[in-house]
Coordinates of C-alpha atoms and ligand atoms in Angstrom, one line a residue:
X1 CA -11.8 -15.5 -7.7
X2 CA -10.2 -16.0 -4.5
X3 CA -12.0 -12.8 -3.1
X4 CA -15.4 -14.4 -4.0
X5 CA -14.4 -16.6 -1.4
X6 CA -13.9 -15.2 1.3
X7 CA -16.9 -13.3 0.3
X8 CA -19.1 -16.8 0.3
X9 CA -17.0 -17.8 3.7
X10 CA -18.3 -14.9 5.7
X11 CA -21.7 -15.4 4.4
X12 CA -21.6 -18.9 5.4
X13 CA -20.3 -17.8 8.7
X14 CA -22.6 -15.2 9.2
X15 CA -25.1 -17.5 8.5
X16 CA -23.9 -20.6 10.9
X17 CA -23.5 -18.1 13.5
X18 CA -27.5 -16.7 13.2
X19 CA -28.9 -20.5 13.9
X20 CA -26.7 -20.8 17.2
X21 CA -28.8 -17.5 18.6
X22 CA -31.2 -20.2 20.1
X23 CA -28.8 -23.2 21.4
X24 CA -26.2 -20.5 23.1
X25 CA -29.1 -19.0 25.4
X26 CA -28.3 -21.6 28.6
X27 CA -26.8 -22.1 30.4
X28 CA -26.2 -18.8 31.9
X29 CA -23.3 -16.6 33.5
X30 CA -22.1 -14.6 30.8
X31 CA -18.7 -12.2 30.9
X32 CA -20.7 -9.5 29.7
X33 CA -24.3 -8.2 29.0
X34 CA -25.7 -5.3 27.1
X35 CA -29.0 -5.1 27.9
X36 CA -32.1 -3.7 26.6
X37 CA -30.8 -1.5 23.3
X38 CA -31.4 -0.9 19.7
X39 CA -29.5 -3.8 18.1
X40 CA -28.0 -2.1 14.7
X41 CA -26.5 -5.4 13.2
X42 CA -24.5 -3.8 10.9
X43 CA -25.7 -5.8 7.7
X44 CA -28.2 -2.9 7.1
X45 CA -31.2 -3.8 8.8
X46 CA -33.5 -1.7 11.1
X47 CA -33.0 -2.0 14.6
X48 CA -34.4 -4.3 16.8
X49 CA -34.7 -4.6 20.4
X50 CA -32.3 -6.9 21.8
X51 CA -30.0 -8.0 24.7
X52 CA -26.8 -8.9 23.6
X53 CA -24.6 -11.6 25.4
X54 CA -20.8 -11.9 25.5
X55 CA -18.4 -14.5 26.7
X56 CA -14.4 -14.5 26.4
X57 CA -14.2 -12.9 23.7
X58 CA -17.2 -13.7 21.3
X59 CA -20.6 -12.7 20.9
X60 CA -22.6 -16.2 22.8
X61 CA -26.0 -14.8 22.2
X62 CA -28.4 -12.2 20.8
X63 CA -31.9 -11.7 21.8
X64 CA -34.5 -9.9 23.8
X65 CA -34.5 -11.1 27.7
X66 CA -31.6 -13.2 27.8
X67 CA -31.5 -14.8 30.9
X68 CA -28.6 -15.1 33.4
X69 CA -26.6 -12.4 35.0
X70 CA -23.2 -11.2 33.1
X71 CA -20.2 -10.6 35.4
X72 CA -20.8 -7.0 33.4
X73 CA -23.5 -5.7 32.2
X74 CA -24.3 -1.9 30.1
X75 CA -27.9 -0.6 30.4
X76 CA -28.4 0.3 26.6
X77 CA -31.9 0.9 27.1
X78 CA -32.8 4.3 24.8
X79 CA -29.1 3.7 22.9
X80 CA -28.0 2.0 19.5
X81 CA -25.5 -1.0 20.4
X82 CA -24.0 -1.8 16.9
X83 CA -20.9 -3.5 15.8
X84 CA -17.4 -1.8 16.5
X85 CA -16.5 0.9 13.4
X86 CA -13.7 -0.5 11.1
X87 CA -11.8 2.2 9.5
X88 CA -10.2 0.5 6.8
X89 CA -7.8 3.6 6.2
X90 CA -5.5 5.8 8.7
X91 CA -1.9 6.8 9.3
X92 CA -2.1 5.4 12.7
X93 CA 1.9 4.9 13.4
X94 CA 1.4 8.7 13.2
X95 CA 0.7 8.5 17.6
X96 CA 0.1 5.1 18.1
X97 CA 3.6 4.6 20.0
X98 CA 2.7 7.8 22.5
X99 CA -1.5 7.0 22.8
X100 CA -1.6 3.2 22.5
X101 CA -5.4 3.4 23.4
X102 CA -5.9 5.6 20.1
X103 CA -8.4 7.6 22.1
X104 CA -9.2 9.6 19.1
X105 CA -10.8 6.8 17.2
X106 CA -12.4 4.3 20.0
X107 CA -14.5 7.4 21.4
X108 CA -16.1 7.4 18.5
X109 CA -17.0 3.4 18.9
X110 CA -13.9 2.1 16.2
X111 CA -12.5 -1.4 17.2
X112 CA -10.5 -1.2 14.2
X113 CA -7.7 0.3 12.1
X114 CA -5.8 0.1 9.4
X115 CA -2.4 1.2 8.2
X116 CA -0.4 1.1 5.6
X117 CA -2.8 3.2 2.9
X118 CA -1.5 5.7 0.5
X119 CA 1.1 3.6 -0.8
X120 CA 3.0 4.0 2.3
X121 CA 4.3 1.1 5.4
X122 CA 7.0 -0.4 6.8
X123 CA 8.6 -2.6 4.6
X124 CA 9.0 -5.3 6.0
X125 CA 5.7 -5.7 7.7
X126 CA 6.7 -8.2 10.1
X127 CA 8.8 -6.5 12.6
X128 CA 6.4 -3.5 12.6
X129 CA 3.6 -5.5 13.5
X130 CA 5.6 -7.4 16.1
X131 CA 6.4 -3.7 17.7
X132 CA 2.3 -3.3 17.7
X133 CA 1.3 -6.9 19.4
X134 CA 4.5 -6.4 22.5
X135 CA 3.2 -2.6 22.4
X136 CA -0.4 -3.4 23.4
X137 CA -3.1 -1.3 21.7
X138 CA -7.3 -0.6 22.5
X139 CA -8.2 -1.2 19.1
X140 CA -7.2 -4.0 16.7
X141 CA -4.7 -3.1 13.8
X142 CA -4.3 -4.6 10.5
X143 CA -2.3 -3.1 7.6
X144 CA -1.7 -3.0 3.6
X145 CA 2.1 -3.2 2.5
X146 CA 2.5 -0.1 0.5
X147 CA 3.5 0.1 -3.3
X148 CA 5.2 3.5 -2.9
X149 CA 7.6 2.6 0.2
X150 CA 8.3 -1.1 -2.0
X151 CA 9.2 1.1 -4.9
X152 CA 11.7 3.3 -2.7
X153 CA 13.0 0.6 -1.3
X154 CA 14.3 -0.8 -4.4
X155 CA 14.4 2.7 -7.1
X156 CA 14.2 4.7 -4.5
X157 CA 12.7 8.2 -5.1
X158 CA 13.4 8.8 -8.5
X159 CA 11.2 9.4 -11.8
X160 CA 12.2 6.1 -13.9
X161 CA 10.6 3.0 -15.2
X162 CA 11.8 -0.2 -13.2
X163 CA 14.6 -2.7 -14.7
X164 CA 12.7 -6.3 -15.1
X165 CA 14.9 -7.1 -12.3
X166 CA 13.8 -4.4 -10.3
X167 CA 10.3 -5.3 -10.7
X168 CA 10.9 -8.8 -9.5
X169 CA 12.4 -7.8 -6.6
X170 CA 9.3 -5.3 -5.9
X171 CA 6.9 -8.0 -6.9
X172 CA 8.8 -10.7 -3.6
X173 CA 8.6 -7.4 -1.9
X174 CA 4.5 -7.5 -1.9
X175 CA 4.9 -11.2 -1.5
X176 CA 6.7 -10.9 1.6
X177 CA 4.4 -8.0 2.9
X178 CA 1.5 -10.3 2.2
X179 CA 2.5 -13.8 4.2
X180 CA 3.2 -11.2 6.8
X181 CA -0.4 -10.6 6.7
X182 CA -1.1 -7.4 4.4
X183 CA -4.5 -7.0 3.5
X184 CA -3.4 -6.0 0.4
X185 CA -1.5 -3.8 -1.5
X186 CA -1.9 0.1 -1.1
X187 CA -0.7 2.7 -3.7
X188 CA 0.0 6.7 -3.4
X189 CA 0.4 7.4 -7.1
X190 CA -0.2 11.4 -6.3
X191 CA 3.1 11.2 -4.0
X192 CA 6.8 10.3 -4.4
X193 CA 7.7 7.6 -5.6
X194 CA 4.2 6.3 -6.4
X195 CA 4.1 9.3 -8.6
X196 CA 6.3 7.8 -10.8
X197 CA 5.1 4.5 -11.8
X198 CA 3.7 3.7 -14.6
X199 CA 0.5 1.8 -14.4
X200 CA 1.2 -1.7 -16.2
X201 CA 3.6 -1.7 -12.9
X202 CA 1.2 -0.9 -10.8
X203 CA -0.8 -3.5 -12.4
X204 CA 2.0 -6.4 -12.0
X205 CA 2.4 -5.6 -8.4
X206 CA -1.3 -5.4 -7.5
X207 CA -1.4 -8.6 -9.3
X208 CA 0.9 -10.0 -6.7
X209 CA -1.3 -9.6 -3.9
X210 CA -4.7 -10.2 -5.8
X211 CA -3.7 -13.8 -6.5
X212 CA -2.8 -13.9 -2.9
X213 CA -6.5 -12.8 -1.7
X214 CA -4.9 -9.1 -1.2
X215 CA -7.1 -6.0 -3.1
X216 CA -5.7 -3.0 -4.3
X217 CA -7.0 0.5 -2.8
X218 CA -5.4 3.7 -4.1
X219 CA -4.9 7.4 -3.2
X220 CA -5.1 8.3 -6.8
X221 CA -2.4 10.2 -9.2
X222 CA -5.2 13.0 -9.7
X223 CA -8.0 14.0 -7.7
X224 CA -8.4 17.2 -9.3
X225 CA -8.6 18.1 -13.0
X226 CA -7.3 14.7 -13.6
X227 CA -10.0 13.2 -11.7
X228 CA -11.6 10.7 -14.6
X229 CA -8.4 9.8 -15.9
X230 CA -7.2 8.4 -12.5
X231 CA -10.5 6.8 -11.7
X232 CA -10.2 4.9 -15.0
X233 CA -6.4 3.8 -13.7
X234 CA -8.1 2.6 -10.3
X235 CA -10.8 0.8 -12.1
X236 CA -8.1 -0.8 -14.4
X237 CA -5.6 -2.2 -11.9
X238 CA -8.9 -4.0 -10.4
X239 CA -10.0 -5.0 -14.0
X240 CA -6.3 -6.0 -15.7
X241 CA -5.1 -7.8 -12.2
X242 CA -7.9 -9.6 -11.4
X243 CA -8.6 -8.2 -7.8
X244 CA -11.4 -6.0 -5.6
X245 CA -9.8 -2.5 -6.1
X246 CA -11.2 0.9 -4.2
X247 CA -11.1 4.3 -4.6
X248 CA -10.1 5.3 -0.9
X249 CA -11.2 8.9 0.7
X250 CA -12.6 9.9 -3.1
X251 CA -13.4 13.4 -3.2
X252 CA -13.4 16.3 -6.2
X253 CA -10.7 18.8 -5.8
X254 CA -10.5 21.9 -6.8
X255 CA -13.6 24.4 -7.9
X256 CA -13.3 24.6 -11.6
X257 CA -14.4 20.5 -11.0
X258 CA -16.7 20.6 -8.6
X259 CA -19.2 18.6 -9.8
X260 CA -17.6 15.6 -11.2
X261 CA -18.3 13.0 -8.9
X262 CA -21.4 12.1 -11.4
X263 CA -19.3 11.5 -13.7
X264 CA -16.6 9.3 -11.4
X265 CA -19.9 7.3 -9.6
X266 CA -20.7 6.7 -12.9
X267 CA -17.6 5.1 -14.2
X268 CA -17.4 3.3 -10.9
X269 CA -21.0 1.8 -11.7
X270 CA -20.0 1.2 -15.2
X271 CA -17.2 -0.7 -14.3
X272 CA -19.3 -2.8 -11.6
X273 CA -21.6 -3.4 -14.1
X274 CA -19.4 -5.4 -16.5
X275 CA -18.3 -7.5 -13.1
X276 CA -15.1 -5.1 -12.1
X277 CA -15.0 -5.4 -8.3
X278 CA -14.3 -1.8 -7.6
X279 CA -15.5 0.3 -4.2
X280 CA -15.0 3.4 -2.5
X281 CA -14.5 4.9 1.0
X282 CA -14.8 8.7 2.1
X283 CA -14.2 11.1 4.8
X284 CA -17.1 13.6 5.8
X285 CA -15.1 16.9 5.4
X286 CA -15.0 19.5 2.7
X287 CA -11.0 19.8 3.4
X288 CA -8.1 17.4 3.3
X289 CA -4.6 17.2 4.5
X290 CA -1.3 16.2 3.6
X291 CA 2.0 17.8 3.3
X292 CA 2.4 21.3 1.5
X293 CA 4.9 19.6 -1.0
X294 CA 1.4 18.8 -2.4
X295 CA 1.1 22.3 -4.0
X296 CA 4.3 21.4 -5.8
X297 CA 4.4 20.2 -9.1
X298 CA 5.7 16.3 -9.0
X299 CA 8.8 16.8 -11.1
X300 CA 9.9 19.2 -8.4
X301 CA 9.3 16.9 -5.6
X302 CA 11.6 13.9 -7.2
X303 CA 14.4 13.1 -4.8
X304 CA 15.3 14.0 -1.2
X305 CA 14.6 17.5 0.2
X306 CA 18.0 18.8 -0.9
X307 CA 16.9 18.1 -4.1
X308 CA 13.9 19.8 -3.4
X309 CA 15.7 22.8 -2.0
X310 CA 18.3 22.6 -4.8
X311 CA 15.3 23.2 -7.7
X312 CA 14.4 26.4 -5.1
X313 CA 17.7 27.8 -5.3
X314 CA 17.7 27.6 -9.4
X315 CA 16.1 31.2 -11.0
X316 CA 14.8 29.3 -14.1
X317 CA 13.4 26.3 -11.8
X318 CA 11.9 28.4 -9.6
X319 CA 9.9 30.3 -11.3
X320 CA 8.1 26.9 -13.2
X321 CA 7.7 26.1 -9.6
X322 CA 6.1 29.2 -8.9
X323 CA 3.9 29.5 -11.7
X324 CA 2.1 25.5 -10.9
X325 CA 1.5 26.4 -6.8
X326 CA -0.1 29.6 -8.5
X327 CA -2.1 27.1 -10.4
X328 CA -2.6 24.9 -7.4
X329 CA -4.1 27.8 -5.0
X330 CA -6.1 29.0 -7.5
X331 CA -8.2 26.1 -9.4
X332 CA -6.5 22.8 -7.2
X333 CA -6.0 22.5 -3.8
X334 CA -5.3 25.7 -2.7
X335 CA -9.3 26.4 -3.1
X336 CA -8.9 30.1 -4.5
X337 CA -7.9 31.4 -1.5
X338 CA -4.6 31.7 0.7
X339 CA -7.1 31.5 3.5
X340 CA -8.0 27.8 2.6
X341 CA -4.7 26.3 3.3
X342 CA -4.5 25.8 6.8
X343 CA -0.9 24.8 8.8
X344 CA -1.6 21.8 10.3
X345 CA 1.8 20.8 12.3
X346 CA 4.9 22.4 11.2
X347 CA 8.4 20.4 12.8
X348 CA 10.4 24.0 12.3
X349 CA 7.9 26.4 13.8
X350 CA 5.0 24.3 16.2
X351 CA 3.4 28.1 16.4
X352 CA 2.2 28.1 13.0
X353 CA 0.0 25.5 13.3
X354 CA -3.7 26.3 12.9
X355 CA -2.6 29.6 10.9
X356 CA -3.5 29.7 7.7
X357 CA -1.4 30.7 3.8
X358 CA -2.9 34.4 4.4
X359 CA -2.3 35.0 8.1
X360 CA 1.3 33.8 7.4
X361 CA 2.2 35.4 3.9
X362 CA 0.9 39.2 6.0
X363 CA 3.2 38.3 9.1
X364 CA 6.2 37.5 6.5
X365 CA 5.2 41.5 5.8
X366 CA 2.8 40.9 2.7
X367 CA -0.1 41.5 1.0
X368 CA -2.0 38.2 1.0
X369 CA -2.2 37.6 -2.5
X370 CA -2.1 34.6 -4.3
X371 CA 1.6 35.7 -6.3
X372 CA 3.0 36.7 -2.5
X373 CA 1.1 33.2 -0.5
X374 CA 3.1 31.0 -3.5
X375 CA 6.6 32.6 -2.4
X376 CA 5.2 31.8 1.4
X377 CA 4.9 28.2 0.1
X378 CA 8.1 27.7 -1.2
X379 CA 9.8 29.6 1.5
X380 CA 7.9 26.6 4.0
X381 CA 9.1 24.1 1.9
X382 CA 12.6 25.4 2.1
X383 CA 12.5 25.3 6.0
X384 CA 11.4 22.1 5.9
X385 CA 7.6 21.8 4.9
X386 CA 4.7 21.0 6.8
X387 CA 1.2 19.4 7.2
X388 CA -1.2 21.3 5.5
X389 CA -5.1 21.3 5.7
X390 CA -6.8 22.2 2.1
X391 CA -10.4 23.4 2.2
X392 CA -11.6 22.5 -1.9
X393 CA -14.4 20.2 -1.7
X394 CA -17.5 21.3 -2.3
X395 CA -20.5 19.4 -0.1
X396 CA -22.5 18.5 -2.8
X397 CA -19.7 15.9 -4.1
X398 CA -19.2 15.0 -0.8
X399 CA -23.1 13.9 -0.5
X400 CA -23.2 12.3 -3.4
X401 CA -20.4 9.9 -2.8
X402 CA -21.6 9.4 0.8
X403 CA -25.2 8.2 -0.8
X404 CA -23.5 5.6 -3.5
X405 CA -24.3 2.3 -2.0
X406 CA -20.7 1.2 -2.5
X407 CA -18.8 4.1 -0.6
X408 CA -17.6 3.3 3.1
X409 CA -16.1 5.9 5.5
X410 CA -12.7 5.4 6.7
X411 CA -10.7 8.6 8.5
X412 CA -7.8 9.1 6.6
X413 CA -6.8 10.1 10.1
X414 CA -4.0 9.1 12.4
X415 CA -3.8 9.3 16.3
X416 CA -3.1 12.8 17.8
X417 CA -1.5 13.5 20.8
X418 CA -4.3 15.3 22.3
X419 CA -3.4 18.8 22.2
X420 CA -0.9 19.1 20.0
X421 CA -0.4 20.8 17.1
X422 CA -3.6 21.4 15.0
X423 CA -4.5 18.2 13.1
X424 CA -7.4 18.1 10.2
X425 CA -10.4 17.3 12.8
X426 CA -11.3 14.2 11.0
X427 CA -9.2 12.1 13.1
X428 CA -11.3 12.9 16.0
X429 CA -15.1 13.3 14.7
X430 CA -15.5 11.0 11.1
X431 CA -17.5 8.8 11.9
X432 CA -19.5 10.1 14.7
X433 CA -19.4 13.3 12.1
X434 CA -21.8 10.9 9.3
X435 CA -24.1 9.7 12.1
X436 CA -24.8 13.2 13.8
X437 CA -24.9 15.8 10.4
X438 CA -24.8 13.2 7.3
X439 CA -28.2 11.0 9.0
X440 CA -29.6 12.9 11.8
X441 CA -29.0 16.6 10.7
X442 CA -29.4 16.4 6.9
X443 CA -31.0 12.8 6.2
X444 CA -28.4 12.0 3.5
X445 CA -28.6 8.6 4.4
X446 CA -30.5 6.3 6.9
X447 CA -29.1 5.2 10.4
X448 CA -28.7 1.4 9.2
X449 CA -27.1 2.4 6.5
X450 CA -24.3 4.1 8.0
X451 CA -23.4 1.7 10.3
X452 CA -23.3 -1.1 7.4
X453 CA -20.7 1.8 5.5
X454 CA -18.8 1.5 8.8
X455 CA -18.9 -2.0 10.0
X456 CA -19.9 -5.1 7.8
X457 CA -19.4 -3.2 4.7
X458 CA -15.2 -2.8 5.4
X459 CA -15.3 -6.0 7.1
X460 CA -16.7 -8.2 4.1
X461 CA -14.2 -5.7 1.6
X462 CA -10.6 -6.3 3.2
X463 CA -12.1 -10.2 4.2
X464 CA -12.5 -10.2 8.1
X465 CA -15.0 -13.3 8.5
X466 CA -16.0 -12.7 12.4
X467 CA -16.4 -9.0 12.7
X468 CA -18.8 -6.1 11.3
X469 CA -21.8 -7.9 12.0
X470 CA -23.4 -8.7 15.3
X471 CA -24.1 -12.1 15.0
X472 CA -23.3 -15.0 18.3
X473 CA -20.1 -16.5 17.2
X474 CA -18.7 -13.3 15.8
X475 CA -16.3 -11.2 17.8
X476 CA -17.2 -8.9 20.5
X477 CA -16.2 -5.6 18.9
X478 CA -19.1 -3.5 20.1
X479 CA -20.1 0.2 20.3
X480 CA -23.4 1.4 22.6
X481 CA -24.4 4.9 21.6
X482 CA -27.0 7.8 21.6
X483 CA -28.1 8.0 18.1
X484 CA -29.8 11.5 19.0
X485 CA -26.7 13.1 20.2
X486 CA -24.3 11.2 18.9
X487 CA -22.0 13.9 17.0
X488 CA -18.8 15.4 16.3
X489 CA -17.4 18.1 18.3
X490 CA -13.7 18.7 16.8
X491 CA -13.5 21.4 14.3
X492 CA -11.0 22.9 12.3
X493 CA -10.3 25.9 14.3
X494 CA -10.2 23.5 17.8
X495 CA -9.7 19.9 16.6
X496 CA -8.8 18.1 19.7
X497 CA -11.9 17.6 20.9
X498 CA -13.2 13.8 21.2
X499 CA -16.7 12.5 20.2
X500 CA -20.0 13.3 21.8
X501 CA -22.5 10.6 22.0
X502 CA -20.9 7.2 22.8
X503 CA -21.5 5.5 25.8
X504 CA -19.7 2.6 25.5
X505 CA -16.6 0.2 23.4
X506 CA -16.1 -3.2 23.4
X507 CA -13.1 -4.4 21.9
X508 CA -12.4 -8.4 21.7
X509 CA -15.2 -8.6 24.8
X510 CA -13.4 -6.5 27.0
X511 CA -15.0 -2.3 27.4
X512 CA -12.0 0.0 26.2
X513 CA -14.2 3.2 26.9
X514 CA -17.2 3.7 29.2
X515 CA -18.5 6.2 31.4
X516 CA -16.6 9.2 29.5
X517 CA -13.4 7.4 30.3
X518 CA -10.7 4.7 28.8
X519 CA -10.6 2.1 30.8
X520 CA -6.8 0.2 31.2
X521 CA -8.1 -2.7 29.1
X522 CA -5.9 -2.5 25.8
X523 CA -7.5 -5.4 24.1
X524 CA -6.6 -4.8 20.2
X525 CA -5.2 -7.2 18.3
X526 CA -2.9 -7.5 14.8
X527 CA -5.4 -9.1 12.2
X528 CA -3.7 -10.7 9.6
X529 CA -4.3 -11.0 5.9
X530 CA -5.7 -14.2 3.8
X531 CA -2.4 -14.8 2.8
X532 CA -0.7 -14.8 6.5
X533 CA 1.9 -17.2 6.9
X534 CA 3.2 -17.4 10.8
X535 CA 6.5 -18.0 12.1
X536 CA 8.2 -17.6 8.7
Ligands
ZN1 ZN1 -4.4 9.6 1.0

């Protein structure tokens, strides 16, 4: 209920905003003009040809010959000028202390991020966020308290069903996290501890932060051969608590699935269609990333990494572990192949990153086979672990996704030191990646489109009422780029490589990136939540 409206608000603003287009054309003497481009809105509609006016902070005017001089102004003449990208999930505090301008995300035209996804934040939210605002970041930052890290906070990492008291003192957790102004609540039910919760908790805690205005998005328990079941648990935390809920970077796993995104698109549309408020976002990759732990069965992850090491050490133990990452590299994760799991960043050893299971199972003096890259993997996780990057998605899921009217895209990415270590390239080229391949290469979907999957599309989702749409009275959060060469560059073999294609990035009216360069200006702001209470 409540969600509807904020839904009707930004309507209504959006609205309000379009009938001051006239009045705000005098007088003149703006802060900033682009002038002359292809005005994308970001609602979806075709482009028009448009001059677009900014003062302080706020969009004053839209239209074609606006009069006046700006104490700025950006020839956009031949180039899109759309609203900033909003990428409504990343692991951001993953950089954002040692690259405060997240250079990574605003050359590709994103204005702003979120954190907190995966069932993972700082708990409490407050002091994190103060950290961010005395910091002083490019782009603006808003965040989702995470059930996983309220869970450890109060079980801590073990597999067991919460006392009632226990779950009261989760449930004031996501309270808290939301008057500090979470934008919901975010689940990891595929890692520790969100592994181990059941789903009526899930359910109460969601609940929490639905009744507050929060949704629920979820990195599901199973994206793999489990990959029905857990959409039906994501569609029934929206359904049973009452809230938006969303699939987030939804993707088939594994080849023996392959395939199966017809069947989750159509439980998504199913649900939709009896009124549940359920959406999706997606990263354009055929690989993901996470830690290797992730070829690991759960019960062998439950605990700290002594206890990890401990299960190692045990013959019997072992050996069940052995047997499930054998089942991982072969039908899961692993893609089939020791080649497809890639080191990302390894803590213990920096060289290994960007080698891959096989290269380091034949250095370690074996044969690359799938029995010898399964000891590899537990002797990595023994040392320590390590980011991994898994290459077992198959394209055609990743199109069809990309086509449903109610996926986004959102990175999953986080903010690389530039240069270091080998990081999935998705943090560098996502969105840039669906508007050069996905819409200009292979026409999976139009140009408008795109930009409303990446602008007023998250905006209207987590409830931002002046951003994602250009519209006067809206915020200046602006991108000005080549829709013909606009494109990503970083791959998986050389990731650190930033966008192609992007001219220019306006951030709160102030350009954060122009002429192939940041600029000083660190304009971003902490967004808050519709629950935000300050000063508490
Ligand atoms: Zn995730």
């Amino acid at each position: 209920m409540h969600h509807r409206r904020i839904r009707g608000a930004w309507m209504a603003a959006a609205a309000a905003a379009f009938g001051a287009v006239l009045a705000a054309q005098a007088p003149a003497g703006w802060d900033l003009v682009i002038r002359g481009g292809r005005v994308l809105d970001g609602a979806g509609n075709p482009w028009v040809l448009a001059d677009v006016a900014v003062r302080g902070d706020t969009i004053a005017a839209i239209g074609p010959g606006l009069p006046g001089k700006g104490a700025r102004e950006i020839d956009a003449r031949g180039l899109v000028v759309s609203p900033g990208f909003i990428d409504t999930h990343t692991h951001a505090r993953r950089g954002i202390f040692e690259v405060p301008t997240a250079d990574n995300y605003v050359r590709q035209g994103v204005t702003t991020i979120f954190e907190g996804p995966d069932g993972s934040s700082p708990v409490p939210l407050r002091p994190f966020l103060e950290k961010i605002t005395a910091l002083g970041i490019s782009p603006n930052w808003g965040m989702f308290i995470g059930q996983g890290s309220v869970r450890e906070a109060v079980i801590g990492r073990v597999d067991r069903n919460a006392t009632p008291d226990e779950l009261a003192k989760m449930k004031e957790l996501v309270r808290e996290g939301m008057l500090d102004g979470a934008f919901g609540l975010s689940t990891g039910l595929f890692y520790v501890p969100g592994i181990f919760t059941p789903t009526d908790e899930v359910i109460a805690l969601a609940a929490v932060a639905g009744a507050m205005g929060g949704m629920h998005v979820s990195h599901m328990r199973n994206e793999a051969s489990g990959v029905l079941d857990s959409v039906r648990e994501t569609i029934a935390v929206g359904e049973q608590g009452h809230m938006p809920t969303q699939i987030t970077h939804h993707k088939i796993i594994g080849t023996p699935n392959w395939g199966r995104s017809a069947d989750t698109l159509r439980l998504v549309a199913e649900a939709r269609a009896r009124g549940v408020d359920v959406t999706i976002d997606q990263y354009p990759y055929t690989a993901s990333s996470t830690g290797i732990n992730a070829l690991l069965p759960p019960w062998a992850l439950e605990g700290r990494q002594a206890d990890i090491a401990a299960r190692l050490r045990d013959g019997p133990q072992r050996a069940r572990i052995k047997a499930a990452i054998i089942d991982s590299l072969k039908f899961d994760r692993g893609g089939g192949d020791p080649k497809n799991v890639q080191i990302a960043s390894c803590a213990w050893d920096p060289a290994l990153a960007g080698k891959n299971l096989a290269d380091i199972t034949r250095a370690r003096g074996a044969e690359a086979t799938i029995d010898h890259a399964a000891e590899t993997v537990m002797w990595m996780v023994e040392q320590g672990g390590a980011q991994g990057i898994f290459h077992a998605i198959d394209e055609a899921d990743l199109e069809r996704i990309l086509k449903d009217p109610v996926t986004m895209i959102a990175s999953d990415g986080e903010v690389p030191v530039f240069g270091r270590a080998s990081p999935h390239p998705r943090s560098y080229g996502t969105f840039v990646r669906v508007l050069g391949r996905y819409v200009r290469e292979r026409r999976a979907i139009s140009l408008p489109d795109a930009v409303r999957k990446m602008t007023s599309f998250p905006a209207q989702r987590v409830g931002l009422l002046d951003r994602g749409v250009l519209r006067p009275g809206m915020k200046a959060d602006i991108a000005v780029w080549d829709a013909a060469t606009i494109a990503d560059r970083a791959t998986f073999e050389q990731p650190h490589q930033y966008a192609a294609g992007v001219h220019a990035v306006v951030v709160n009216g102030q350009i954060v990136f122009q002429h192939d360069a940041m600029t000083p200006a660190r304009p971003g702001r902490v967004l808050y939540g519709p629950a935000y209470r300050p000063g508490r």
